[in-house]
Amino acid sequence: MASLKQASGKAVLITGCDSGFGFSLAKHLHSKGFLVFAGCLMKDKGDAGVKELDSLKSDRLRTIQLNVCNSEEIEKAVETIRSSLKDPEKGMWGLVNNAGISTFGEVEFTSMETYKEVAEVNLWGTVRTTKSFLPLLRRAKGRVVNISSMLGRMANPARSPYCITKFGVEAFSDCLRYEMHPLGVKVSVVEPGNFIAATSLYSPERIQAIAKKMWDELPEVVRKDYGKKYFDEKIAKMETYCNSGSTDTSSVIDAVTHALTATTPYTRYHPMDYYWWLRMQIMTHFPGAISDKIYIH
Ligand SMILES: NC(=O)c1ccc[n+]([C@@H]2O[C@H](COP(=O)([O-])OP(=O)(O)OC[C@H]3O[C@@H](n4cnc5c(N)ncnc54)[C@H](OP(=O)(O)O)[C@@H]3O)[C@@H](O)[C@H]2O)c1
């Protein structure tokens, strides 16, 4: 069971708070008594999400400029947080690596540039931020909560640029959990299902923009071999997926809260609807020949 007594005044940094899970989480953890540092990609640009968080005018909710791809911004965030702590030698309680981007496209449709762009935020951003905050987290014997995805456990056609980053986050989290166990830092992974309808990860405009860029940049041989009809069908399928997600993110927020407050947090949390939960169990426990037949072919 979660023990919210633990929350009072404990410092937590959440990355990617401009929108989506991060934004809701910043408000929720603040309401539970944490001292919340909300890392925002667009703080310096005065994004709407940042303005709303700042409008709460609370000493316990502070937005900070934080691009997880930028080492200087991360080091500055470490210093800002360290100098705000009552006793920096007692460290900081929690880090929630939430910042992320997503894209789609079959392997042959995806440029190397796209693979690298997504990994830079989702995977290297998580590794970079975690490494910088570990000295503070170790001092508090605190918590690391990494937001992965159900697509960090099972792959899906047309999602390789995203899946490989989330599989990477899962591997990183496991290695870190083993290493941190003797030092008292607990590491959890949250693997949300489809909540696209509730966050800003995709919009119909973004899907169309990605599709146009992808088609324009395709090598001639790929464009000719697959044809525009096939390509458009794949984009339509992605649009359907994006309109089908759950709009209630409370299960994700509750999972992160539990990971930060329970005496014994779980290693993995699976906030997702029953369809995706069952699919994930079958994809990860059954022989590939069977799960492929049920879900892929
Ligand atoms: N929504 C889902 O269905 C779902 C499912 C499984 C996992 N997830 C994961 O959940 C996490 C949160 O995503 P979300 O669904 O809440 O989407 P979201 O609304 O787009 O939130 C992601 C946040 O990360 C920020 N961000 C992007 N690049 C960044 C960078 N370089 N440095 C710092 N922040 C950056 C975005 O800022 P801007 O808004 O300014 O771009 C945005 O505020 C992601 O890791 C995502 O992969 C989401």
mmCIF file with all atom_site columns, C-alpha atoms and ligand atoms in Angstrom, residues 15-24 39-43 47 50 65-70 73 97-102 117 120-122 125-126 128-129 146-152 159 162 165-166 169 190-202 206 241 245-246 249 252 271, ligand 1:
data_model
loop_
_atom_site.group_PDB
_atom_site.id
_atom_site.type_symbol
_atom_site.label_atom_id
_atom_site.label_alt_id
_atom_site.label_comp_id
_atom_site.label_asym_id
_atom_site.label_entity_id
_atom_site.label_seq_id
_atom_site.pdbx_PDB_ins_code
_atom_site.Cartn_x
_atom_site.Cartn_y
_atom_site.Cartn_z
_atom_site.occupancy
_atom_site.B_iso_or_equiv
_atom_site.pdbx_formal_charge
_atom_site.auth_seq_id
_atom_site.auth_comp_id
_atom_site.auth_asym_id
_atom_site.auth_atom_id
_atom_site.pdbx_PDB_model_num
ATOM   1   C CA  . THR A 1 15  ? 10.621 15.749 -17.042 1.00 0.00 ? 15  THR A CA  1
ATOM   2   C CA  . GLY A 1 16  ? 8.296  16.737 -19.914 1.00 0.00 ? 16  GLY A CA  1
ATOM   3   C CA  . CYS A 1 17  ? 5.653  18.633 -17.898 1.00 0.00 ? 17  CYS A CA  1
ATOM   4   C CA  . ASP A 1 18  ? 4.464  20.964 -20.706 1.00 0.00 ? 18  ASP A CA  1
ATOM   5   C CA  . SER A 1 19  ? 1.570  18.580 -21.475 1.00 0.00 ? 19  SER A CA  1
ATOM   6   C CA  . GLY A 1 20  ? 0.192  15.049 -21.103 1.00 0.00 ? 20  GLY A CA  1
ATOM   7   C CA  . PHE A 1 21  ? 1.102  12.740 -18.225 1.00 0.00 ? 21  PHE A CA  1
ATOM   8   C CA  . GLY A 1 22  ? 3.895  15.038 -16.984 1.00 0.00 ? 22  GLY A CA  1
ATOM   9   C CA  . PHE A 1 23  ? 1.583  18.029 -16.688 1.00 0.00 ? 23  PHE A CA  1
ATOM   10  C CA  . SER A 1 24  ? -1.097 16.054 -14.786 1.00 0.00 ? 24  SER A CA  1
ATOM   11  C CA  . GLY A 1 39  ? 10.905 20.162 -16.078 1.00 0.00 ? 39  GLY A CA  1
ATOM   12  C CA  . CYS A 1 40  ? 9.447  21.883 -19.138 1.00 0.00 ? 40  CYS A CA  1
ATOM   13  C CA  . LEU A 1 41  ? 10.867 21.868 -22.651 1.00 0.00 ? 41  LEU A CA  1
ATOM   14  C CA  . MET A 1 42  ? 9.162  25.163 -23.461 1.00 0.00 ? 42  MET A CA  1
ATOM   15  C CA  . LYS A 1 43  ? 9.468  27.133 -20.210 1.00 0.00 ? 43  LYS A CA  1
ATOM   16  C CA  . ASP A 1 47  ? 4.221  27.559 -23.278 1.00 0.00 ? 47  ASP A CA  1
ATOM   17  C CA  . VAL A 1 50  ? 4.062  26.127 -18.095 1.00 0.00 ? 50  VAL A CA  1
ATOM   18  C CA  . GLN A 1 65  ? 13.594 24.900 -18.214 1.00 0.00 ? 65  GLN A CA  1
ATOM   19  C CA  . LEU A 1 66  ? 14.692 21.384 -19.130 1.00 0.00 ? 66  LEU A CA  1
ATOM   20  C CA  . ASN A 1 67  ? 15.444 19.840 -22.496 1.00 0.00 ? 67  ASN A CA  1
ATOM   21  C CA  . VAL A 1 68  ? 16.612 16.294 -21.745 1.00 0.00 ? 68  VAL A CA  1
ATOM   22  C CA  . CYS A 1 69  ? 18.838 16.382 -24.839 1.00 0.00 ? 69  CYS A CA  1
ATOM   23  C CA  . ASN A 1 70  ? 20.787 19.326 -23.475 1.00 0.00 ? 70  ASN A CA  1
ATOM   24  C CA  . GLU A 1 73  ? 20.271 22.489 -19.050 1.00 0.00 ? 73  GLU A CA  1
ATOM   25  C CA  . ASN A 1 97  ? 11.735 10.323 -16.545 1.00 0.00 ? 97  ASN A CA  1
ATOM   26  C CA  . ASN A 1 98  ? 8.605  11.134 -18.509 1.00 0.00 ? 98  ASN A CA  1
ATOM   27  C CA  . ALA A 1 99  ? 9.739  13.337 -21.438 1.00 0.00 ? 99  ALA A CA  1
ATOM   28  C CA  . GLY A 1 100 ? 9.191  11.564 -24.716 1.00 0.00 ? 100 GLY A CA  1
ATOM   29  C CA  . ILE A 1 101 ? 8.324  11.855 -28.369 1.00 0.00 ? 101 ILE A CA  1
ATOM   30  C CA  . SER A 1 102 ? 6.813  9.339  -30.710 1.00 0.00 ? 102 SER A CA  1
ATOM   31  C CA  . GLU A 1 117 ? 15.895 11.834 -33.160 1.00 0.00 ? 117 GLU A CA  1
ATOM   32  C CA  . GLU A 1 120 ? 17.926 11.108 -28.430 1.00 0.00 ? 120 GLU A CA  1
ATOM   33  C CA  . VAL A 1 121 ? 14.891 12.115 -26.360 1.00 0.00 ? 121 VAL A CA  1
ATOM   34  C CA  . ASN A 1 122 ? 13.356 8.847  -25.153 1.00 0.00 ? 122 ASN A CA  1
ATOM   35  C CA  . GLY A 1 125 ? 17.462 11.696 -22.553 1.00 0.00 ? 125 GLY A CA  1
ATOM   36  C CA  . THR A 1 126 ? 16.461 9.211  -19.848 1.00 0.00 ? 126 THR A CA  1
ATOM   37  C CA  . ARG A 1 128 ? 21.543 11.418 -19.392 1.00 0.00 ? 128 ARG A CA  1
ATOM   38  C CA  . THR A 1 129 ? 19.059 12.842 -16.865 1.00 0.00 ? 129 THR A CA  1
ATOM   39  C CA  . ASN A 1 146 ? 10.914 5.599  -15.865 1.00 0.00 ? 146 ASN A CA  1
ATOM   40  C CA  . ILE A 1 147 ? 7.939  6.030  -18.174 1.00 0.00 ? 147 ILE A CA  1
ATOM   41  C CA  . SER A 1 148 ? 8.344  3.339  -20.779 1.00 0.00 ? 148 SER A CA  1
ATOM   42  C CA  . SER A 1 149 ? 5.362  1.940  -22.712 1.00 0.00 ? 149 SER A CA  1
ATOM   43  C CA  . MET A 1 150 ? 3.610  -1.310 -23.476 1.00 0.00 ? 150 MET A CA  1
ATOM   44  C CA  . LEU A 1 151 ? 5.689  -0.939 -26.651 1.00 0.00 ? 151 LEU A CA  1
ATOM   45  C CA  . GLY A 1 152 ? 8.780  -1.332 -24.471 1.00 0.00 ? 152 GLY A CA  1
ATOM   46  C CA  . ARG A 1 159 ? 6.481  1.326  -34.630 1.00 0.00 ? 159 ARG A CA  1
ATOM   47  C CA  . TYR A 1 162 ? 9.544  4.175  -30.937 1.00 0.00 ? 162 TYR A CA  1
ATOM   48  C CA  . THR A 1 165 ? 13.814 3.376  -27.609 1.00 0.00 ? 165 THR A CA  1
ATOM   49  C CA  . LYS A 1 166 ? 11.330 1.992  -25.081 1.00 0.00 ? 166 LYS A CA  1
ATOM   50  C CA  . VAL A 1 169 ? 14.510 2.228  -21.444 1.00 0.00 ? 169 VAL A CA  1
ATOM   51  C CA  . VAL A 1 190 ? 5.577  2.382  -15.824 1.00 0.00 ? 190 VAL A CA  1
ATOM   52  C CA  . GLU A 1 191 ? 4.351  0.891  -19.100 1.00 0.00 ? 191 GLU A CA  1
ATOM   53  C CA  . PRO A 1 192 ? 1.217  2.746  -20.236 1.00 0.00 ? 192 PRO A CA  1
ATOM   54  C CA  . GLY A 1 193 ? -1.029 1.313  -22.928 1.00 0.00 ? 193 GLY A CA  1
ATOM   55  C CA  . ASN A 1 194 ? -2.795 3.544  -25.446 1.00 0.00 ? 194 ASN A CA  1
ATOM   56  C CA  . PHE A 1 195 ? -3.638 6.951  -23.927 1.00 0.00 ? 195 PHE A CA  1
ATOM   57  C CA  . ILE A 1 196 ? -3.010 8.906  -27.094 1.00 0.00 ? 196 ILE A CA  1
ATOM   58  C CA  . ALA A 1 197 ? -6.450 10.507 -27.011 1.00 0.00 ? 197 ALA A CA  1
ATOM   59  C CA  . ALA A 1 198 ? -5.577 12.030 -23.632 1.00 0.00 ? 198 ALA A CA  1
ATOM   60  C CA  . THR A 1 199 ? -2.113 13.475 -24.349 1.00 0.00 ? 199 THR A CA  1
ATOM   61  C CA  . SER A 1 200 ? -0.287 15.518 -26.978 1.00 0.00 ? 200 SER A CA  1
ATOM   62  C CA  . LEU A 1 201 ? 1.874  12.646 -28.243 1.00 0.00 ? 201 LEU A CA  1
ATOM   63  C CA  . TYR A 1 202 ? 0.008  12.623 -31.575 1.00 0.00 ? 202 TYR A CA  1
ATOM   64  C CA  . ARG A 1 206 ? 1.043  15.691 -36.637 1.00 0.00 ? 206 ARG A CA  1
ATOM   65  C CA  . TYR A 1 241 ? -5.058 3.761  -33.524 1.00 0.00 ? 241 TYR A CA  1
ATOM   66  C CA  . GLY A 1 245 ? -6.977 5.462  -26.821 1.00 0.00 ? 245 GLY A CA  1
ATOM   67  C CA  . SER A 1 246 ? -8.234 5.791  -23.294 1.00 0.00 ? 246 SER A CA  1
ATOM   68  C CA  . THR A 1 249 ? -4.997 8.887  -17.383 1.00 0.00 ? 249 THR A CA  1
ATOM   69  C CA  . VAL A 1 252 ? -0.890 6.135  -15.067 1.00 0.00 ? 252 VAL A CA  1
ATOM   70  C CA  . PRO A 1 271 ? -1.755 0.876  -16.717 1.00 0.00 ? 271 PRO A CA  1
HETATM 71  N N1  . LIG B 2 .   ? 0.146  8.776  -24.545 1.00 0.00 ? 1   LIG B N1  1
HETATM 72  C C1  . LIG B 2 .   ? 0.347  7.475  -24.634 1.00 0.00 ? 1   LIG B C1  1
HETATM 73  O O1  . LIG B 2 .   ? -0.499 6.737  -25.145 1.00 0.00 ? 1   LIG B O1  1
HETATM 74  C C2  . LIG B 2 .   ? 1.619  6.867  -24.115 1.00 0.00 ? 1   LIG B C2  1
HETATM 75  C C3  . LIG B 2 .   ? 1.678  5.477  -24.035 1.00 0.00 ? 1   LIG B C3  1
HETATM 76  C C4  . LIG B 2 .   ? 2.836  4.897  -23.542 1.00 0.00 ? 1   LIG B C4  1
HETATM 77  C C5  . LIG B 2 .   ? 3.888  5.684  -23.141 1.00 0.00 ? 1   LIG B C5  1
HETATM 78  N N2  . LIG B 2 .   ? 3.815  7.047  -23.242 1.00 0.00 ? 1   LIG B N2  1
HETATM 79  C C6  . LIG B 2 .   ? 4.969  7.828  -22.798 1.00 0.00 ? 1   LIG B C6  1
HETATM 80  O O2  . LIG B 2 .   ? 4.546  8.763  -21.835 1.00 0.00 ? 1   LIG B O2  1
HETATM 81  C C7  . LIG B 2 .   ? 5.476  9.842  -21.796 1.00 0.00 ? 1   LIG B C7  1
HETATM 82  C C8  . LIG B 2 .   ? 4.719  11.159 -21.801 1.00 0.00 ? 1   LIG B C8  1
HETATM 83  O O3  . LIG B 2 .   ? 4.071  11.319 -23.047 1.00 0.00 ? 1   LIG B O3  1
HETATM 84  P P1  . LIG B 2 .   ? 2.583  11.879 -23.206 1.00 0.00 ? 1   LIG B P1  1
HETATM 85  O O4  . LIG B 2 .   ? 1.786  10.781 -23.782 1.00 0.00 ? 1   LIG B O4  1
HETATM 86  O O5  . LIG B 2 .   ? 2.153  12.545 -21.986 1.00 0.00 ? 1   LIG B O5  1
HETATM 87  O O6  . LIG B 2 .   ? 2.800  12.893 -24.437 1.00 0.00 ? 1   LIG B O6  1
HETATM 88  P P2  . LIG B 2 .   ? 2.994  14.458 -24.469 1.00 0.00 ? 1   LIG B P2  1
HETATM 89  O O7  . LIG B 2 .   ? 1.723  15.128 -24.044 1.00 0.00 ? 1   LIG B O7  1
HETATM 90  O O8  . LIG B 2 .   ? 3.526  14.782 -25.829 1.00 0.00 ? 1   LIG B O8  1
HETATM 91  O O9  . LIG B 2 .   ? 4.115  14.708 -23.364 1.00 0.00 ? 1   LIG B O9  1
HETATM 92  C C9  . LIG B 2 .   ? 5.480  14.544 -23.598 1.00 0.00 ? 1   LIG B C9  1
HETATM 93  C C10 . LIG B 2 .   ? 6.184  15.743 -23.053 1.00 0.00 ? 1   LIG B C10 1
HETATM 94  O O10 . LIG B 2 .   ? 7.611  15.628 -23.264 1.00 0.00 ? 1   LIG B O10 1
HETATM 95  C C11 . LIG B 2 .   ? 8.065  16.873 -23.729 1.00 0.00 ? 1   LIG B C11 1
HETATM 96  N N3  . LIG B 2 .   ? 9.317  16.740 -24.474 1.00 0.00 ? 1   LIG B N3  1
HETATM 97  C C12 . LIG B 2 .   ? 9.498  16.416 -25.775 1.00 0.00 ? 1   LIG B C12 1
HETATM 98  N N4  . LIG B 2 .   ? 10.807 16.459 -26.077 1.00 0.00 ? 1   LIG B N4  1
HETATM 99  C C13 . LIG B 2 .   ? 11.459 16.818 -24.937 1.00 0.00 ? 1   LIG B C13 1
HETATM 100 C C14 . LIG B 2 .   ? 12.811 17.064 -24.607 1.00 0.00 ? 1   LIG B C14 1
HETATM 101 N N5  . LIG B 2 .   ? 13.778 16.946 -25.522 1.00 0.00 ? 1   LIG B N5  1
HETATM 102 N N6  . LIG B 2 .   ? 13.109 17.439 -23.339 1.00 0.00 ? 1   LIG B N6  1
HETATM 103 C C15 . LIG B 2 .   ? 12.144 17.583 -22.412 1.00 0.00 ? 1   LIG B C15 1
HETATM 104 N N7  . LIG B 2 .   ? 10.843 17.400 -22.661 1.00 0.00 ? 1   LIG B N7  1
HETATM 105 C C16 . LIG B 2 .   ? 10.510 17.010 -23.917 1.00 0.00 ? 1   LIG B C16 1
HETATM 106 C C17 . LIG B 2 .   ? 6.946  17.412 -24.580 1.00 0.00 ? 1   LIG B C17 1
HETATM 107 O O11 . LIG B 2 .   ? 7.074  18.824 -24.715 1.00 0.00 ? 1   LIG B O11 1
HETATM 108 P P3  . LIG B 2 .   ? 6.281  19.570 -25.918 1.00 0.00 ? 1   LIG B P3  1
HETATM 109 O O12 . LIG B 2 .   ? 4.822  19.338 -25.633 1.00 0.00 ? 1   LIG B O12 1
HETATM 110 O O13 . LIG B 2 .   ? 6.682  20.978 -25.745 1.00 0.00 ? 1   LIG B O13 1
HETATM 111 O O14 . LIG B 2 .   ? 6.750  18.927 -27.163 1.00 0.00 ? 1   LIG B O14 1
HETATM 112 C C18 . LIG B 2 .   ? 5.740  17.021 -23.748 1.00 0.00 ? 1   LIG B C18 1
HETATM 113 O O15 . LIG B 2 .   ? 5.440  17.963 -22.767 1.00 0.00 ? 1   LIG B O15 1
HETATM 114 C C19 . LIG B 2 .   ? 6.393  9.651  -23.002 1.00 0.00 ? 1   LIG B C19 1
HETATM 115 O O16 . LIG B 2 .   ? 7.606  9.097  -22.565 1.00 0.00 ? 1   LIG B O16 1
HETATM 116 C C20 . LIG B 2 .   ? 5.623  8.665  -23.864 1.00 0.00 ? 1   LIG B C20 1
HETATM 117 O O17 . LIG B 2 .   ? 6.474  7.904  -24.683 1.00 0.00 ? 1   LIG B O17 1
HETATM 118 C C21 . LIG B 2 .   ? 2.698  7.664  -23.713 1.00 0.00 ? 1   LIG B C21 1
#
